Amino acid sequence: MAIVKPFKGVRPNPSVAHKVAALPYDVMNREEAKKMAQGNPQSFLHVSRAEIDLDDDVSPYGDVVYQKAAENLKDMMKQGVLIQDEAPKYYIYRQIMDGRGQTGLVACASIDEYLNDVIKKHEFTRPVKEVDRINNFDFCNANTEPVFFAYRAQKEINKIIKAWTDGNEPVYDFTSEDDIGHILWVVDDLEKIDALEKLFKDVPYLYIADGHHRTASAVKVGLKRREANPDYTGDEAYNFMMTVIFPDDELLIMDYNRVVQDLNGLETDEFLEKVAKAFHVQKWQGEGPYKPEARHDFGMYLENKWYKLTAKNEVINEDDDTERLDVSILQKNLLNPLLGIEDPRTDKRIDFVGGIRGLKELEKRVKHDMKIAFSLYPPSMDELFAIADIGQVMPPKSTWFEPKLRSGLFVHLLG
């Protein structure tokens, strides 16, 4: 049973929503964030990346940064840049990229359901990465950014959401600088709010699609508040975290590709000979980079040439949900044994390139600072669900979701 609650959202004044909305905190570095927010005091980056308002020699993880974030959030609310709804509501958030739309429900989910595994995970988290958002949420007394959840599409939920978006005017409708459309509706009808809350109780699980660290951080802030308030009832705002929940049939997982600095001491001919033991190797004769079109096919860019690799049957374990993933096959049969990448989480010789950047980015990286690149076929939502359902995790950097949720369009105050 999924507990999904409406909340009193803090959101932009409609006249400035396009100025407030910002990319998530973790898709840019400090310099890029500062450039993005330059000349725009209403950008939500002043909350999610408050170090941009401080001297460059100030650590981005110092308390002064989180204090500045809290100050900026309060100022935006005082100035009317951000306003809070007086009653709990749901919000419907639609994004449109390249003509494809995805529509999710903005709501609060229970931290207990994360702890009880009703909210399913498919990645490990690293405590060191959680600390930053724990501090941001804690100092701001808010979930300043949403997490990206998915669920197996339910006909009745989709029906209510579609009827609302077809029959009501959105409060925001703008296109961001990266040509992605953002449309938001406020669901303020008590009957519809009640119906959605009841319908989600029949959804057995929610799945974290993107934002495992933000989710874990929100949960830990909630637990910290509980510890400070031992008489808590469970209804307090800090017992819930803000999320956008999408039906799985509207989501797109893009490829998440790899680049490696060297051939681990191997000569090119020797390397190709070793690759051929686990993969069928063909020189790519088509124009441009090779983009895999099916599971177990890979592209490889080496010495200014693209190759098509197809995993041999003997290295594919279709009986294991994790081992049969293409990222697992590549890691187990090439990256580890041939290139010496034992742990892709920590090895500095490997880097990862999201599919949104295109395969030309792989060529660019090889010409600039890498030796070899691999393009992959993306996993499916069914594969993600299957692994999460059995309590396993996908290999690191397996999924890249687009478009990214914009920050600043909704904030959940914790008390």
Tab-separated table of C-alpha atoms in Angstrom:
chain	number	residue	atom	x	y	z
A	1	MET	CA	0.000	0.000	0.000
A	2	ALA	CA	1.425	3.371	-1.020
A	3	ILE	CA	0.719	6.323	1.248
A	4	VAL	CA	0.551	9.415	-0.949
A	5	LYS	CA	-0.524	12.675	0.704
A	6	PRO	CA	-1.385	16.180	-0.524
A	7	PHE	CA	0.610	19.022	1.025
A	8	LYS	CA	0.676	22.802	1.337
A	9	GLY	CA	3.107	23.462	-1.468
A	10	VAL	CA	5.412	26.446	-1.584
A	11	ARG	CA	5.625	27.402	-5.236
A	12	PRO	CA	6.457	30.346	-7.490
A	13	ASN	CA	4.228	33.279	-8.157
A	14	PRO	CA	2.981	32.397	-11.668
A	15	SER	CA	4.490	35.563	-13.141
A	16	VAL	CA	8.037	34.451	-12.270
A	17	ALA	CA	7.815	30.641	-12.400
A	18	HIS	CA	10.043	30.515	-15.485
A	19	LYS	CA	12.704	32.533	-13.667
A	20	VAL	CA	12.560	30.468	-10.470
A	21	ALA	CA	12.707	27.030	-12.110
A	22	ALA	CA	16.212	25.581	-12.184
A	23	LEU	CA	17.944	22.350	-13.087
A	24	PRO	CA	18.569	19.921	-10.192
A	25	TYR	CA	21.473	20.742	-7.899
A	26	ASP	CA	23.572	17.740	-8.955
A	27	VAL	CA	23.739	18.164	-12.738
A	28	MET	CA	26.187	21.068	-12.739
A	29	ASN	CA	29.319	22.191	-10.942
A	30	ARG	CA	29.704	25.367	-8.904
A	31	GLU	CA	30.981	27.453	-11.795
A	32	GLU	CA	28.160	26.317	-14.074
A	33	ALA	CA	25.544	26.971	-11.362
A	34	LYS	CA	26.869	30.488	-10.833
A	35	LYS	CA	26.711	31.175	-14.559
A	36	MET	CA	23.169	29.804	-14.834
A	37	ALA	CA	21.925	32.057	-12.022
A	38	GLN	CA	23.874	35.137	-13.096
A	39	GLY	CA	21.607	38.172	-13.286
A	40	ASN	CA	18.632	36.204	-11.965
A	41	PRO	CA	18.121	36.681	-8.214
A	42	GLN	CA	14.924	34.617	-8.449
A	43	SER	CA	16.652	31.448	-9.634
A	44	PHE	CA	16.125	28.559	-7.237
A	45	LEU	CA	19.834	27.809	-7.534
A	46	HIS	CA	20.236	30.430	-4.799
A	47	VAL	CA	18.573	27.844	-2.531
A	48	SER	CA	19.750	24.531	-3.961
A	49	ARG	CA	23.326	25.741	-4.610
A	50	ALA	CA	23.685	28.688	-2.241
A	51	GLU	CA	27.486	28.610	-2.473
A	52	ILE	CA	27.071	30.648	-5.676
A	53	ASP	CA	26.285	33.640	-3.447
A	54	LEU	CA	29.502	33.273	-1.440
A	55	ASP	CA	33.177	33.694	-2.225
A	56	ASP	CA	34.662	30.919	-4.335
A	57	ASP	CA	37.055	29.922	-1.562
A	58	VAL	CA	34.151	29.040	0.755
A	59	SER	CA	33.611	25.274	0.914
A	60	PRO	CA	30.314	24.265	-0.751
A	61	TYR	CA	29.719	21.969	2.220
A	62	GLY	CA	30.223	24.482	5.031
A	63	ASP	CA	27.421	25.448	7.392
A	64	VAL	CA	27.540	28.988	6.042
A	65	VAL	CA	26.313	27.667	2.668
A	66	TYR	CA	23.286	25.954	4.179
A	67	GLN	CA	22.553	28.986	6.329
A	68	LYS	CA	22.606	31.087	3.171
A	69	ALA	CA	20.243	28.645	1.465
A	70	ALA	CA	17.763	28.958	4.343
A	71	GLU	CA	18.082	32.740	4.273
A	72	ASN	CA	17.480	32.852	0.523
A	73	LEU	CA	14.415	30.597	0.786
A	74	LYS	CA	12.896	32.792	3.498
A	75	ASP	CA	13.632	35.927	1.479
A	76	MET	CA	11.962	34.491	-1.633
A	77	MET	CA	8.859	33.753	0.427
A	78	LYS	CA	8.857	37.184	2.077
A	79	GLN	CA	9.202	38.905	-1.302
A	80	GLY	CA	6.317	36.915	-2.776
A	81	VAL	CA	8.533	35.178	-5.304
A	82	LEU	CA	7.396	31.968	-3.615
A	83	ILE	CA	3.920	31.572	-2.121
A	84	GLN	CA	2.424	28.820	0.024
A	85	ASP	CA	-0.968	27.295	-0.573
A	86	GLU	CA	-3.299	27.602	2.406
A	87	ALA	CA	-4.636	24.039	2.223
A	88	PRO	CA	-3.057	20.694	1.260
A	89	LYS	CA	-3.252	20.027	-2.451
A	90	TYR	CA	-1.897	17.717	-5.096
A	91	TYR	CA	-0.107	19.125	-8.114
A	92	ILE	CA	0.186	17.664	-11.588
A	93	TYR	CA	3.472	18.262	-13.370
A	94	ARG	CA	3.884	17.604	-17.088
A	95	GLN	CA	7.185	17.816	-18.947
A	96	ILE	CA	7.490	17.761	-22.711
A	97	MET	CA	10.760	16.927	-24.452
A	98	ASP	CA	11.075	16.408	-28.205
A	99	GLY	CA	7.301	16.066	-28.458
A	100	ARG	CA	7.097	13.340	-25.799
A	101	GLY	CA	5.241	14.098	-22.591
A	102	GLN	CA	5.385	12.610	-19.117
A	103	THR	CA	2.849	13.581	-16.474
A	104	GLY	CA	3.351	12.964	-12.759
A	105	LEU	CA	1.561	13.622	-9.502
A	106	VAL	CA	3.392	15.916	-7.085
A	107	ALA	CA	2.724	14.620	-3.585
A	108	CYS	CA	4.295	13.584	-0.316
A	109	ALA	CA	5.312	9.997	0.382
A	110	SER	CA	5.883	8.411	3.780
A	111	ILE	CA	9.424	8.026	5.097
A	112	ASP	CA	8.221	4.859	6.862
A	113	GLU	CA	7.419	3.272	3.524
A	114	TYR	CA	11.014	3.849	2.481
A	115	LEU	CA	12.175	2.191	5.689
A	116	ASN	CA	9.689	-0.679	5.216
A	117	ASP	CA	10.626	-1.252	1.558
A	118	VAL	CA	7.274	-0.209	0.103
A	119	ILE	CA	9.315	2.451	-1.686
A	120	LYS	CA	11.713	0.313	-3.695
A	121	LYS	CA	15.327	1.153	-4.455
A	122	HIS	CA	17.561	-0.002	-7.302
A	123	GLU	CA	20.841	1.742	-6.385
A	124	PHE	CA	23.170	1.910	-3.430
A	125	THR	CA	23.684	5.296	-1.813
A	126	ARG	CA	26.896	6.741	-0.436
A	127	PRO	CA	26.557	8.424	2.989
A	128	VAL	CA	29.064	11.113	2.030
A	129	LYS	CA	26.770	12.209	-0.821
A	130	GLU	CA	23.705	12.185	1.412
A	131	VAL	CA	25.199	14.643	3.916
A	132	ASP	CA	24.997	17.619	1.566
A	133	ARG	CA	21.236	17.312	0.973
A	134	ILE	CA	20.621	16.375	4.609
A	135	ASN	CA	22.128	19.723	5.570
A	136	ASN	CA	20.290	21.622	2.833
A	137	PHE	CA	16.924	20.148	3.836
A	138	ASP	CA	17.627	20.494	7.559
A	139	PHE	CA	18.806	24.115	7.529
A	140	CYS	CA	16.021	25.136	5.132
A	141	ASN	CA	13.442	23.152	7.126
A	142	ALA	CA	12.136	21.925	3.802
A	143	ASN	CA	12.434	19.358	1.076
A	144	THR	CA	13.817	21.898	-1.352
A	145	GLU	CA	13.877	19.488	-4.291
A	146	PRO	CA	11.601	16.597	-5.227
A	147	VAL	CA	12.578	13.015	-5.869
A	148	PHE	CA	11.502	11.141	-8.981
A	149	PHE	CA	9.293	8.093	-8.301
A	150	ALA	CA	7.575	5.655	-10.636
A	151	TYR	CA	4.703	3.208	-10.268
A	152	ARG	CA	3.101	0.598	-12.455
A	153	ALA	CA	0.481	2.561	-14.353
A	154	GLN	CA	-3.039	2.336	-12.934
A	155	LYS	CA	-6.002	3.005	-15.215
A	156	GLU	CA	-8.156	4.796	-12.622
A	157	ILE	CA	-5.329	7.085	-11.468
A	158	ASN	CA	-4.467	7.977	-15.047
A	159	LYS	CA	-8.139	8.651	-15.753
A	160	ILE	CA	-8.455	11.212	-12.938
A	161	ILE	CA	-5.202	12.954	-13.867
A	162	LYS	CA	-6.113	13.127	-17.549
A	163	ALA	CA	-9.591	14.493	-16.793
A	164	TRP	CA	-8.079	17.185	-14.588
A	165	THR	CA	-5.468	18.296	-17.123
A	166	ASP	CA	-8.028	18.234	-19.948
A	167	GLY	CA	-10.582	20.231	-17.998
A	168	ASN	CA	-8.536	22.813	-16.092
A	169	GLU	CA	-6.124	25.594	-16.938
A	170	PRO	CA	-2.544	25.140	-15.728
A	171	VAL	CA	-1.007	27.652	-13.341
A	172	TYR	CA	2.365	27.457	-15.117
A	173	ASP	CA	3.109	26.748	-18.758
A	174	PHE	CA	6.568	27.702	-20.012
A	175	THR	CA	9.510	26.371	-21.973
A	176	SER	CA	12.922	26.373	-20.311
A	177	GLU	CA	16.178	27.335	-21.973
A	178	ASP	CA	16.878	23.701	-22.883
A	179	ASP	CA	13.628	23.573	-24.905
A	180	ILE	CA	11.712	21.444	-22.390
A	181	GLY	CA	8.101	22.340	-21.663
A	182	HIS	CA	6.929	22.580	-18.052
A	183	ILE	CA	3.214	22.648	-17.214
A	184	LEU	CA	1.734	22.564	-13.704
A	185	TRP	CA	-1.842	22.179	-12.516
A	186	VAL	CA	-3.091	22.587	-8.946
A	187	VAL	CA	-5.582	19.935	-7.811
A	188	ASP	CA	-7.765	21.691	-5.259
A	189	ASP	CA	-10.965	19.646	-5.495
A	190	LEU	CA	-11.384	17.751	-2.202
A	191	GLU	CA	-13.271	14.898	-3.871
A	192	LYS	CA	-10.486	14.348	-6.414
A	193	ILE	CA	-7.804	14.659	-3.721
A	194	ASP	CA	-9.560	12.017	-1.647
A	195	ALA	CA	-10.021	9.733	-4.660
A	196	LEU	CA	-6.339	9.899	-5.607
A	197	GLU	CA	-5.220	9.243	-2.039
A	198	LYS	CA	-7.465	6.163	-1.843
A	199	LEU	CA	-6.415	4.839	-5.259
A	200	PHE	CA	-2.736	5.004	-4.366
A	201	LYS	CA	-3.446	2.803	-1.360
A	202	ASP	CA	-4.052	0.029	-3.894
A	203	VAL	CA	-0.643	0.617	-5.508
A	204	PRO	CA	1.600	-2.003	-3.902
A	205	TYR	CA	4.944	-0.262	-4.420
A	206	LEU	CA	6.546	3.001	-5.452
A	207	TYR	CA	9.960	2.915	-7.103
A	208	ILE	CA	12.753	5.453	-6.935
A	209	ALA	CA	13.575	6.247	-10.536
A	210	ASP	CA	16.002	9.114	-9.994
A	211	GLY	CA	17.224	10.684	-6.765
A	212	HIS	CA	18.262	7.879	-4.417
A	213	HIS	CA	20.510	10.207	-2.420
A	214	ARG	CA	17.834	12.908	-2.106
A	215	THR	CA	15.359	10.266	-0.947
A	216	ALA	CA	17.733	8.875	1.680
A	217	SER	CA	18.539	12.427	2.814
A	218	ALA	CA	14.868	13.325	3.219
A	219	VAL	CA	14.297	10.181	5.263
A	220	LYS	CA	17.263	10.889	7.543
A	221	VAL	CA	16.121	14.447	8.174
A	222	GLY	CA	12.707	13.079	9.121
A	223	LEU	CA	14.290	10.578	11.508
A	224	LYS	CA	16.390	13.360	13.025
A	225	ARG	CA	13.238	15.384	13.698
A	226	ARG	CA	11.573	12.363	15.269
A	227	GLU	CA	14.520	11.905	17.593
A	228	ALA	CA	14.233	15.545	18.655
A	229	ASN	CA	10.469	15.149	19.144
A	230	PRO	CA	9.905	11.761	20.804
A	231	ASP	CA	6.158	12.456	21.201
A	232	TYR	CA	5.637	12.797	17.442
A	233	THR	CA	2.311	11.475	16.107
A	234	GLY	CA	3.408	10.513	12.596
A	235	ASP	CA	1.273	13.201	10.988
A	236	GLU	CA	3.913	15.938	11.189
A	237	ALA	CA	5.225	17.202	7.854
A	238	TYR	CA	8.723	15.848	8.501
A	239	ASN	CA	7.331	12.310	8.348
A	240	PHE	CA	6.834	12.791	4.603
A	241	MET	CA	9.018	13.673	1.636
A	242	MET	CA	8.170	15.481	-1.570
A	243	THR	CA	8.112	13.508	-4.779
A	244	VAL	CA	6.795	13.512	-8.329
A	245	ILE	CA	5.271	10.117	-9.114
A	246	PHE	CA	5.050	9.034	-12.757
A	247	PRO	CA	3.328	6.047	-14.359
A	248	ASP	CA	5.952	3.734	-15.809
A	249	ASP	CA	4.485	3.711	-19.314
A	250	GLU	CA	5.313	7.402	-19.779
A	251	LEU	CA	8.959	7.237	-18.696
A	252	LEU	CA	12.067	7.120	-20.844
A	253	ILE	CA	15.328	5.589	-19.675
A	254	MET	CA	18.210	6.744	-21.823
A	255	ASP	CA	21.558	5.070	-22.350
A	256	TYR	CA	24.296	5.668	-19.774
A	257	ASN	CA	27.599	5.271	-21.550
A	258	ARG	CA	31.194	4.684	-20.463
A	259	VAL	CA	34.605	6.139	-21.312
A	260	VAL	CA	37.935	4.754	-20.069
A	261	GLN	CA	41.329	6.464	-19.966
A	262	ASP	CA	43.553	3.645	-21.271
A	263	LEU	CA	43.705	0.029	-22.446
A	264	ASN	CA	45.255	-1.197	-19.200
A	265	GLY	CA	48.651	-1.774	-20.839
A	266	LEU	CA	47.276	-3.695	-23.837
A	267	GLU	CA	48.118	-2.924	-27.460
A	268	THR	CA	45.095	-2.269	-29.684
A	269	ASP	CA	45.342	-5.554	-31.645
A	270	GLU	CA	45.848	-7.565	-28.468
A	271	PHE	CA	42.879	-5.842	-26.835
A	272	LEU	CA	40.577	-6.512	-29.803
A	273	GLU	CA	41.637	-10.160	-29.819
A	274	LYS	CA	40.698	-10.485	-26.136
A	275	VAL	CA	37.377	-8.690	-26.657
A	276	ALA	CA	36.485	-11.249	-29.342
A	277	LYS	CA	36.484	-14.055	-26.766
A	278	ALA	CA	33.276	-12.755	-25.206
A	279	PHE	CA	31.809	-10.605	-27.996
A	280	HIS	CA	31.270	-10.814	-31.728
A	281	VAL	CA	33.242	-7.836	-33.066
A	282	GLN	CA	32.371	-6.024	-36.294
A	283	LYS	CA	33.701	-2.782	-37.703
A	284	TRP	CA	30.777	-0.393	-37.988
A	285	GLN	CA	30.148	0.443	-41.635
A	286	GLY	CA	27.311	2.901	-41.115
A	287	GLU	CA	27.522	6.660	-40.930
A	288	GLY	CA	28.312	8.276	-37.606
A	289	PRO	CA	28.553	6.594	-34.210
A	290	TYR	CA	27.052	3.178	-33.575
A	291	LYS	CA	23.976	3.369	-31.340
A	292	PRO	CA	22.871	-0.079	-30.120
A	293	GLU	CA	19.364	-0.982	-31.221
A	294	ALA	CA	18.822	-4.100	-29.103
A	295	ARG	CA	19.796	-5.681	-25.790
A	296	HIS	CA	23.258	-7.231	-25.639
A	297	ASP	CA	24.607	-5.053	-28.468
A	298	PHE	CA	27.269	-2.438	-27.659
A	299	GLY	CA	29.123	0.278	-29.503
A	300	MET	CA	32.874	0.694	-29.007
A	301	TYR	CA	34.903	3.686	-30.174
A	302	LEU	CA	38.653	3.118	-30.406
A	303	GLU	CA	41.391	4.658	-32.566
A	304	ASN	CA	38.839	6.818	-34.437
A	305	LYS	CA	36.760	3.764	-35.377
A	306	TRP	CA	33.382	2.500	-34.212
A	307	TYR	CA	32.780	-1.186	-33.645
A	308	LYS	CA	29.608	-3.144	-33.014
A	309	LEU	CA	29.963	-5.681	-30.209
A	310	THR	CA	27.395	-8.409	-29.638
A	311	ALA	CA	27.652	-10.478	-26.470
A	312	LYS	CA	28.098	-14.184	-27.120
A	313	ASN	CA	25.434	-16.492	-25.718
A	314	GLU	CA	27.802	-18.079	-23.234
A	315	VAL	CA	28.362	-14.790	-21.373
A	316	ILE	CA	24.647	-13.977	-21.051
A	317	ASN	CA	22.827	-15.222	-17.961
A	318	GLU	CA	19.149	-14.661	-18.740
A	319	ASP	CA	18.120	-16.402	-15.501
A	320	ASP	CA	19.523	-13.614	-13.320
A	321	ASP	CA	17.771	-10.229	-13.450
A	322	THR	CA	20.963	-8.329	-12.610
A	323	GLU	CA	23.535	-10.378	-14.506
A	324	ARG	CA	21.589	-10.163	-17.772
A	325	LEU	CA	21.698	-6.364	-17.821
A	326	ASP	CA	23.979	-4.970	-20.508
A	327	VAL	CA	25.866	-2.860	-17.963
A	328	SER	CA	26.608	-6.090	-16.048
A	329	ILE	CA	27.688	-7.973	-19.159
A	330	LEU	CA	30.064	-5.187	-20.170
A	331	GLN	CA	31.483	-4.849	-16.677
A	332	LYS	CA	31.957	-8.574	-16.076
A	333	ASN	CA	33.360	-9.510	-19.485
A	334	LEU	CA	35.300	-6.442	-20.620
A	335	LEU	CA	35.692	-3.523	-18.238
A	336	ASN	CA	36.897	-5.626	-15.323
A	337	PRO	CA	38.945	-8.472	-16.884
A	338	LEU	CA	40.459	-6.510	-19.780
A	339	LEU	CA	40.573	-2.876	-18.670
A	340	GLY	CA	41.052	-3.507	-14.959
A	341	ILE	CA	37.988	-1.526	-13.810
A	342	GLU	CA	37.157	-3.549	-10.715
A	343	ASP	CA	34.879	-1.033	-9.012
A	344	PRO	CA	33.343	1.547	-11.364
A	345	ARG	CA	32.107	3.529	-8.344
A	346	THR	CA	35.611	4.407	-7.218
A	347	ASP	CA	37.980	3.858	-10.161
A	348	LYS	CA	39.135	7.230	-11.485
A	349	ARG	CA	40.035	5.773	-14.903
A	350	ILE	CA	36.369	5.440	-15.897
A	351	ASP	CA	33.757	8.119	-16.433
A	352	PHE	CA	30.080	8.045	-17.397
A	353	VAL	CA	28.238	10.038	-20.044
A	354	GLY	CA	24.456	10.393	-19.979
A	355	GLY	CA	22.667	9.653	-23.222
A	356	ILE	CA	21.223	13.155	-23.378
A	357	ARG	CA	24.697	14.343	-24.451
A	358	GLY	CA	24.663	12.129	-27.546
A	359	LEU	CA	27.285	9.738	-28.881
A	360	LYS	CA	29.354	12.517	-30.405
A	361	GLU	CA	30.214	13.400	-26.809
A	362	LEU	CA	31.891	9.987	-26.524
A	363	GLU	CA	34.054	10.747	-29.547
A	364	LYS	CA	34.885	14.145	-28.078
A	365	ARG	CA	35.954	12.611	-24.764
A	366	VAL	CA	38.157	10.018	-26.475
A	367	LYS	CA	39.887	12.730	-28.474
A	368	HIS	CA	40.293	14.922	-25.391
A	369	ASP	CA	41.082	12.855	-22.293
A	370	MET	CA	40.048	9.227	-22.802
A	371	LYS	CA	41.183	6.262	-24.870
A	372	ILE	CA	38.050	4.202	-25.480
A	373	ALA	CA	34.274	4.615	-25.249
A	374	PHE	CA	31.288	2.283	-25.063
A	375	SER	CA	27.687	3.009	-26.034
A	376	LEU	CA	24.970	0.898	-24.420
A	377	TYR	CA	21.350	-0.028	-24.986
A	378	PRO	CA	19.290	1.319	-22.065
A	379	PRO	CA	17.532	-0.944	-19.578
A	380	SER	CA	13.735	-0.984	-19.493
A	381	MET	CA	11.386	0.017	-16.696
A	382	ASP	CA	10.396	-3.659	-16.415
A	383	GLU	CA	14.036	-4.570	-15.775
A	384	LEU	CA	14.329	-1.838	-13.156
A	385	PHE	CA	11.142	-3.022	-11.428
A	386	ALA	CA	12.186	-6.680	-11.511
A	387	ILE	CA	15.502	-5.954	-9.794
A	388	ALA	CA	13.964	-3.642	-7.196
A	389	ASP	CA	11.207	-6.173	-6.446
A	390	ILE	CA	13.704	-8.842	-5.401
A	391	GLY	CA	15.704	-6.427	-3.274
A	392	GLN	CA	18.722	-6.252	-5.551
A	393	VAL	CA	20.435	-3.199	-6.994
A	394	MET	CA	21.488	-2.335	-10.504
A	395	PRO	CA	25.160	-1.728	-11.253
A	396	PRO	CA	26.247	1.906	-10.807
A	397	LYS	CA	25.289	4.361	-13.524
A	398	SER	CA	22.732	2.030	-15.139
A	399	THR	CA	19.897	4.484	-15.772
A	400	TRP	CA	19.665	8.022	-17.074
A	401	PHE	CA	16.204	9.594	-16.990
A	402	GLU	CA	15.219	12.583	-19.085
A	403	PRO	CA	13.861	15.142	-18.767
A	404	LYS	CA	15.112	16.092	-15.312
A	405	LEU	CA	12.646	17.513	-12.796
A	406	ARG	CA	12.946	21.267	-12.426
A	407	SER	CA	13.720	22.539	-8.935
A	408	GLY	CA	11.815	25.439	-7.395
A	409	LEU	CA	8.378	24.684	-8.809
A	410	PHE	CA	7.328	23.163	-5.509
A	411	VAL	CA	8.826	23.012	-2.011
A	412	HIS	CA	7.608	21.027	0.998
A	413	LEU	CA	8.080	22.718	4.377
A	414	LEU	CA	8.893	20.316	7.206
A	415	GLY	CA	7.251	22.248	9.996
